[in-house]
Coordinates of C-alpha atoms and ligand atoms in Angstrom, one line a residue:
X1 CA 99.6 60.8 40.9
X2 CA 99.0 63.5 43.6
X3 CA 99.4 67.2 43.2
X4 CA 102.6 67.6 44.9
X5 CA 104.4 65.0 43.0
X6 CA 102.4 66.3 39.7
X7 CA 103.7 69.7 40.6
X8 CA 107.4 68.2 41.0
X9 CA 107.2 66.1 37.8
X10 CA 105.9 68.6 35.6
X11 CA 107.1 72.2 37.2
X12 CA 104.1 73.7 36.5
X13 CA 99.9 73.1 37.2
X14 CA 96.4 74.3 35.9
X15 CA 95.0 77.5 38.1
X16 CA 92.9 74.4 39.7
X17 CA 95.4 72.7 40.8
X18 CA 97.5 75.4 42.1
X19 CA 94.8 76.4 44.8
X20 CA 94.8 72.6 45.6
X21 CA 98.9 72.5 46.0
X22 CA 98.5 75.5 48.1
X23 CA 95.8 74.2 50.4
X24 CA 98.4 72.2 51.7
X25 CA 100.5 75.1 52.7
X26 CA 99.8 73.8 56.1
X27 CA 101.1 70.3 55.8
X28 CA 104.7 70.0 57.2
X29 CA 105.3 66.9 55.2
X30 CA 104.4 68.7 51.4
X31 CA 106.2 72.1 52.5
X32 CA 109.6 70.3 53.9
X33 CA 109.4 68.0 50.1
X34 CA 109.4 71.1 48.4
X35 CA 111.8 73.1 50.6
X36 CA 114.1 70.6 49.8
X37 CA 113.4 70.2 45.9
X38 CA 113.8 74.4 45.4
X39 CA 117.1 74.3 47.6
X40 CA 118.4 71.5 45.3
X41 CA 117.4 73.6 42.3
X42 CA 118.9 76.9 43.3
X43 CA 122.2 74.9 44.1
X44 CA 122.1 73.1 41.2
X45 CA 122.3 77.3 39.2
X46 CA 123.8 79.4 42.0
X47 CA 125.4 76.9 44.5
X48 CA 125.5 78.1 48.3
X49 CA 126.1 81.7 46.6
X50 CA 124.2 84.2 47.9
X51 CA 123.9 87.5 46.2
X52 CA 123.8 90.9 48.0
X53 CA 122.5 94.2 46.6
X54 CA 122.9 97.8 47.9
X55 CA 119.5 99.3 48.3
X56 CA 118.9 103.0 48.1
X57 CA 115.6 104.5 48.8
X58 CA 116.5 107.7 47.7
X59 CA 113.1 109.5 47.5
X60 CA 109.8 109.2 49.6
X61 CA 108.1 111.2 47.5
X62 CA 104.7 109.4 45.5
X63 CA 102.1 110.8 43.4
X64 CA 100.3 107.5 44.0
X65 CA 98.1 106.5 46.7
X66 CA 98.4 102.6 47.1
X67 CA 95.5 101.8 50.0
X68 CA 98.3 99.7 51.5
X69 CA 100.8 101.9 51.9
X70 CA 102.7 103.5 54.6
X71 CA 104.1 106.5 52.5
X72 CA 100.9 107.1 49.9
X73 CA 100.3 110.5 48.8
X74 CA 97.7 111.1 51.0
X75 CA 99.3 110.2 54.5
X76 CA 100.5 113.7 56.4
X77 CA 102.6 112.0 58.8
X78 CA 105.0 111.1 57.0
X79 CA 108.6 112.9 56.7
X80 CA 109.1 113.4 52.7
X81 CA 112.9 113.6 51.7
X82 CA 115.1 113.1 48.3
X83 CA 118.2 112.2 48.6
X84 CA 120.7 114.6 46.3
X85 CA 122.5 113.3 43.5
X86 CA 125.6 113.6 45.8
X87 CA 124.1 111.6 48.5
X88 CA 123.2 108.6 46.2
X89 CA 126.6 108.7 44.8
X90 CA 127.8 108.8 47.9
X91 CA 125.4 105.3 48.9
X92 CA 126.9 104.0 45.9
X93 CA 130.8 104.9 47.4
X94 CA 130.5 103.2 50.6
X95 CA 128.3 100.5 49.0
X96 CA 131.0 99.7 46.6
X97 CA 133.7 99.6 49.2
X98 CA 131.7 97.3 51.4
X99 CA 131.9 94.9 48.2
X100 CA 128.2 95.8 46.7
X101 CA 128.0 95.2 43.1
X102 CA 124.4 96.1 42.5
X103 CA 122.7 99.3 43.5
X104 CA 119.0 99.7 43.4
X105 CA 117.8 102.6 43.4
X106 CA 114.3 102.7 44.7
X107 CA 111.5 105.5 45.3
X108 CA 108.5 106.2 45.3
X109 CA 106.5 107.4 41.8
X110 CA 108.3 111.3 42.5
X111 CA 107.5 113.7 39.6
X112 CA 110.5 115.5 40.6
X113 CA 112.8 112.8 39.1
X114 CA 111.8 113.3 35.4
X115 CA 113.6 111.2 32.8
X116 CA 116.3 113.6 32.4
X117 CA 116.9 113.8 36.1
X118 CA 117.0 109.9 36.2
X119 CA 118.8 109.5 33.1
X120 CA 121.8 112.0 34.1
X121 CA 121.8 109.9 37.5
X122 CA 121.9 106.8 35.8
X123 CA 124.7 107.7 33.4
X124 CA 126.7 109.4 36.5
X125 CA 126.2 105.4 38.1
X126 CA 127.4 104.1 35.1
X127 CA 130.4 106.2 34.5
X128 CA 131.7 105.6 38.0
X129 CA 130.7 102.0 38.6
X130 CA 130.9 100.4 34.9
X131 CA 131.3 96.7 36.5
X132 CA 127.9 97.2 39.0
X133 CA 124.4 96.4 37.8
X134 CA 121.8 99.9 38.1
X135 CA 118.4 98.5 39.2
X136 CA 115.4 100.5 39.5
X137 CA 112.1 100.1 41.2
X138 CA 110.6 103.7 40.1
X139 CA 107.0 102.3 39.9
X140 CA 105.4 103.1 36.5
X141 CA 106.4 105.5 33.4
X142 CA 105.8 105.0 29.5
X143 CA 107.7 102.8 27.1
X144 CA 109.9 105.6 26.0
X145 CA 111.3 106.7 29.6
X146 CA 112.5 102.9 30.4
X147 CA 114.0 102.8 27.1
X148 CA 115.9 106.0 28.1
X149 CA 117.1 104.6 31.5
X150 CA 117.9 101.7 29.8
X151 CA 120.4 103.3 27.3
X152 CA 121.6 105.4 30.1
X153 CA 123.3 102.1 31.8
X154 CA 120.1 100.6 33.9
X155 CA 120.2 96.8 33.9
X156 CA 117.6 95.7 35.7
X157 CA 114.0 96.9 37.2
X158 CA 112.0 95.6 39.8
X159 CA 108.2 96.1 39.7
X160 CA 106.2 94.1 41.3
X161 CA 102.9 93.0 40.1
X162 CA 100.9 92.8 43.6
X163 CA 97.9 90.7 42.4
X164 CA 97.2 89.2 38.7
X165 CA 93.7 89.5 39.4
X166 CA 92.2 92.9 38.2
X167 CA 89.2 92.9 40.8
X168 CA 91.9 92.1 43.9
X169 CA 94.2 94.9 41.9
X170 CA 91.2 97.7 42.2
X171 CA 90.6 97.0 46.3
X172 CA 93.7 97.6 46.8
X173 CA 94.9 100.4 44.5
X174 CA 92.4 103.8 44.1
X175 CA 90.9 105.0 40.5
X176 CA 93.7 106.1 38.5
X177 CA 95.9 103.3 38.9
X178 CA 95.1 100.7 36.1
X179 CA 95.9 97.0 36.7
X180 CA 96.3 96.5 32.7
X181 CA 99.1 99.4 32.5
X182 CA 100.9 98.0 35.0
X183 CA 100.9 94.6 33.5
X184 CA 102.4 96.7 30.5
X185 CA 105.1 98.0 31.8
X186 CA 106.3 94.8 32.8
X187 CA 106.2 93.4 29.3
X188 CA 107.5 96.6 27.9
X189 CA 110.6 96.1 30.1
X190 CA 111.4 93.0 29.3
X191 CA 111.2 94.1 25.8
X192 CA 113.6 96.4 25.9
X193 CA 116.1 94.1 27.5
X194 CA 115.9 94.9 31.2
X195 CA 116.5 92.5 33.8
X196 CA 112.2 92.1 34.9
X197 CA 111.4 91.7 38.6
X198 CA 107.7 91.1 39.6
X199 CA 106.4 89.8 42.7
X200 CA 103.5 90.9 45.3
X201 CA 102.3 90.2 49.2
X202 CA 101.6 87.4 50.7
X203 CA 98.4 87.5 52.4
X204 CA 97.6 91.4 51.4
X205 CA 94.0 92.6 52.5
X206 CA 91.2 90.0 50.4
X207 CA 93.7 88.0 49.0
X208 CA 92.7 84.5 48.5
X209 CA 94.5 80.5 47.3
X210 CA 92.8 81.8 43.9
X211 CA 94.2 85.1 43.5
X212 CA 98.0 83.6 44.3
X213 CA 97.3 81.0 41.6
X214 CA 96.8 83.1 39.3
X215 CA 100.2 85.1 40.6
X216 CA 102.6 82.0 39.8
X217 CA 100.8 81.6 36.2
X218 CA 101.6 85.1 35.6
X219 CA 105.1 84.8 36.4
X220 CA 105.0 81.6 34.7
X221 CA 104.0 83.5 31.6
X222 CA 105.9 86.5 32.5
X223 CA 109.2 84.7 32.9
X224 CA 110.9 87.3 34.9
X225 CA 114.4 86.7 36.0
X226 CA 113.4 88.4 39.6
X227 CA 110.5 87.2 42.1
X228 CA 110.1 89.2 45.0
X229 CA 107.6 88.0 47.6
X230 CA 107.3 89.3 51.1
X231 CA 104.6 88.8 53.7
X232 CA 102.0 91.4 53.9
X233 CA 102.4 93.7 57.2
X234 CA 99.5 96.4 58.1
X235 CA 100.8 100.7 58.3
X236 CA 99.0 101.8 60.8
X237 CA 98.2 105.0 58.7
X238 CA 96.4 103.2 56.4
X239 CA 92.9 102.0 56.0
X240 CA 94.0 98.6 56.2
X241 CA 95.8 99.2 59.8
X242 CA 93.8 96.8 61.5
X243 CA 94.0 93.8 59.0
X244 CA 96.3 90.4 60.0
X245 CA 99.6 90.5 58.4
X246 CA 100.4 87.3 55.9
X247 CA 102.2 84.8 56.9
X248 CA 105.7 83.9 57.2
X249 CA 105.0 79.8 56.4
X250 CA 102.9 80.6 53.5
X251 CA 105.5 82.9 52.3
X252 CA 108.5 80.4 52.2
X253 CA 106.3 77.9 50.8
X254 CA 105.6 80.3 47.9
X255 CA 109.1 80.8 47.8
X256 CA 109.6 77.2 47.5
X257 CA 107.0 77.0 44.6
X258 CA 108.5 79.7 42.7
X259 CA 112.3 78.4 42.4
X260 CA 110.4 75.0 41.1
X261 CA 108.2 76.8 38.7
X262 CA 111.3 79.6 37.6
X263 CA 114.2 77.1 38.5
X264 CA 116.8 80.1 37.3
X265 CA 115.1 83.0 38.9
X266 CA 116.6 85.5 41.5
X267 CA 114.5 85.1 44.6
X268 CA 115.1 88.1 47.4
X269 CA 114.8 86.8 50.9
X270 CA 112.7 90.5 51.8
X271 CA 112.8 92.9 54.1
X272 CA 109.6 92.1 55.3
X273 CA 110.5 88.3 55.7
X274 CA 112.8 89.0 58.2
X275 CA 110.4 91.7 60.0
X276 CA 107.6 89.2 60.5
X277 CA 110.5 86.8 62.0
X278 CA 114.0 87.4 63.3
X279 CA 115.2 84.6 61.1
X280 CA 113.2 84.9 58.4
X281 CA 115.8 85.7 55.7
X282 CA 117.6 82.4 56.9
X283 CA 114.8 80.3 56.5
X284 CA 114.3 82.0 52.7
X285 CA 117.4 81.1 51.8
X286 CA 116.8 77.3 52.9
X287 CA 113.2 77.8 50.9
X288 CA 115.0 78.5 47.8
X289 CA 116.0 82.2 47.9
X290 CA 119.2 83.4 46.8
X291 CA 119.6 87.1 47.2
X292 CA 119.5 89.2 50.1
X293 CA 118.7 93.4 49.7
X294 CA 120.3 95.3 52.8
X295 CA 120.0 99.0 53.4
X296 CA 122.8 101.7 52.3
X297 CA 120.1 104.6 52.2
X298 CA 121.8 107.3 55.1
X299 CA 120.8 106.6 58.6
X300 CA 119.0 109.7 58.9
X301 CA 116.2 108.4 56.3
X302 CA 116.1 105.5 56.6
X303 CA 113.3 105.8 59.2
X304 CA 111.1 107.5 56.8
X305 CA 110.9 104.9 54.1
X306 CA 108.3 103.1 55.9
X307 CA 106.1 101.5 53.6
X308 CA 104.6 99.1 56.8
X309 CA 105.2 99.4 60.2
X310 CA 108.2 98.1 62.2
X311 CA 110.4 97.3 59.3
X312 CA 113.7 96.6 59.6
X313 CA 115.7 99.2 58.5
X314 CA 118.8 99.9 61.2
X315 CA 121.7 98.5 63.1
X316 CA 122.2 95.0 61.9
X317 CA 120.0 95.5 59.0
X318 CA 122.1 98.3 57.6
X319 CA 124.4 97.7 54.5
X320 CA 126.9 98.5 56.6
X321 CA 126.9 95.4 58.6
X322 CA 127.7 93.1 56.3
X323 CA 130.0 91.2 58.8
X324 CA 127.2 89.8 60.8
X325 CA 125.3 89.2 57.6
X326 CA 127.9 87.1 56.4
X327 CA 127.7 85.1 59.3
X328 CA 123.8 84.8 59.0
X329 CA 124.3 83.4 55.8
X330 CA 127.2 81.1 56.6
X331 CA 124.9 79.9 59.6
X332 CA 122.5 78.4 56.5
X333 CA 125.6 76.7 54.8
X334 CA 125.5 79.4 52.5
X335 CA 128.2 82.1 51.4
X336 CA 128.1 85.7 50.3
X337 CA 129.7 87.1 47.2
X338 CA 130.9 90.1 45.6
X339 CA 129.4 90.3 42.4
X340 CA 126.8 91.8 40.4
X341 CA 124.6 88.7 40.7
X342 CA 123.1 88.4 37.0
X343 CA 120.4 85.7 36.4
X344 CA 121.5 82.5 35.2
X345 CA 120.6 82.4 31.6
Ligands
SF4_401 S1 103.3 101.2 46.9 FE1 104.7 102.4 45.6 S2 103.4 103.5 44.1 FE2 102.1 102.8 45.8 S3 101.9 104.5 47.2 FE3 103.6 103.2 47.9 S4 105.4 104.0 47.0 FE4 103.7 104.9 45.9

């Protein structure tokens, strides 16, 4: 039996034999078979729904210093703000009213919000939106802070992995950053009962077939109800400014891969899918995605959450505009619904 009906049989391969199904990335043939298996699968859970969630970066603040990133501790050109408890309530207002019933928060790692200033948040999110999911993508903190935000009212937490290889992890993340914690603090989260999302680049600086092998047998193991993938895009204030961004085909046939391997798993058509193409989201969500993240951060930030360079971030991109983004959807046979967008169990 070939790989790609091995793959399709049995859902999952050896590290081997994932580099060899993903050497043939490149063949229309293989990627259009497993296009259409992962579409069939995420209809067979979700149907043509396709989930929306309200996305507020609400600080650009880090203490961290990620070699890839566009707003690393280190870069001076960057704009910091934090948004004001009012300000994210207010995100989650018009969010709410727009039909958003899932607000991530998301930030950088910013000392500022300790866990009592994320937990009093939290609970004020809560109190005023009891049927919306709280996500958070806060980066790293110790057992005992998630398990505050947890009983606070969070629900879910997004954190992706970036590379399941420890040498790939240190080239692209400076001493002080340890690949092993951060691999803990996913399986601390999904102790305590969160919602887990993991995920990493697609073609990020010295990334290699065996490196993203290893990626889908940790999320394999991992069994997180959230993948996000996205194709890696250069910021020109970093050191790897000059490097070729990943690319969009190996991304949605990762995407593909993913809903066969996690059949039930919440797959986020990103950002930076639909930077690196003006379609890009579309063609997710007909390689197996099922959730789409728009922007509800104020205008007059948005800018200045750039973590690569020419993302998306305005005008049609904005939660606001979720009229034409119904009709992006629609344009895929899918449909967009008001709901807080759980993982199927
Ligand atoms: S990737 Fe996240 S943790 Fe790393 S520097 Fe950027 S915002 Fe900070």
């Amino acid at each position: 039996m070939d790989i790609v009906s091995r793959f399709l049989k049995e859902r999952t391969l050896s590290e081997e034999e994932f580099v060899l199904l993903l050497q043939q990335s490149g063949d229309a043939a293989v990627r259009e078979t497993l296009r259409r298996e992962a579409l069939a699968l995420c209809r067979n859970y979700y149907g043509n729904q396709v989930y929306i969630r309200g996305l507020i970066e609400f600080t650009n603040y880090c203490k961290n210093n990620c070699y890839y990133c566009g707003i690393r501790r280190d870069n001076p050109h960057v704009r910091r703000y934090r948004l004001s408890t009012e300000e994210i309530l207010s995100c989650c207002r018009e969010g709410y009213g727009l039909g958003y019933r899932t607000f991530v928060l998301q930030g950088g790692e910013d000392p500022y919000f300790t866990d009592e200033r994320m937990t009093e948040l939290i609970r004020q999110i809560r109190e005023e939106y009891p049927d919306c999911a709280i996500t958070l993508s806060i980066g790293e903190r110790e057992k005992d802070s998630y398990r505050k935000f947890r009983e606070a009212g969070a629900d879910r937490y997004l954190l992706r992995h970036e590379t399941a290889d420890a040498a790939h992890y240190r080239s692209l993340h400076p001493e002080g950053m340890n690949f092993s914690h951060r691999i803990q603090c996913l399986y601390d989260l999904k102790e305590l009962g969160y919602q887990v999302g993991a995920g990493f680049m697609v073609g990020s600086p010295g990334q290699k077939l065996e490196h993203m092998a290893k990626d889908l047998l940790f999320l394999q193991k991992l069994q997180p109800e959230m993948v996000g993938i996205g194709p890696f895009i250069p910021h020109h204030d970093t050191r790897y400014a000059k490097e070729q961004a990943g690319s969009v085909e190996m991304t949605l046939f990762l995407l593909s891969v993913i809903r066969i391997l996690l059949p039930k798993v919440l797959l986020p058509a990103t950002t930076a899918l639909g930077t690196m193409d003006p379609v890009g989201r579309e063609k997710g969500l007909l390689a197996g995605a099922n959730v789409i993240m728009p922007n509800l951060s104020p205008e007059k930030n948005r800018k200045d959450y750039s973590l690569y360079d020419n993302k998306i971030c305005t005008g049609e991109e904005a939660a606001q505009s979720i009229a034409s983004l119904r009709k992006r959807v629609e344009s895929v046979g899918c449909q967009v619904v008001t709901d807080r967008g759980d993982a199927v169990r």
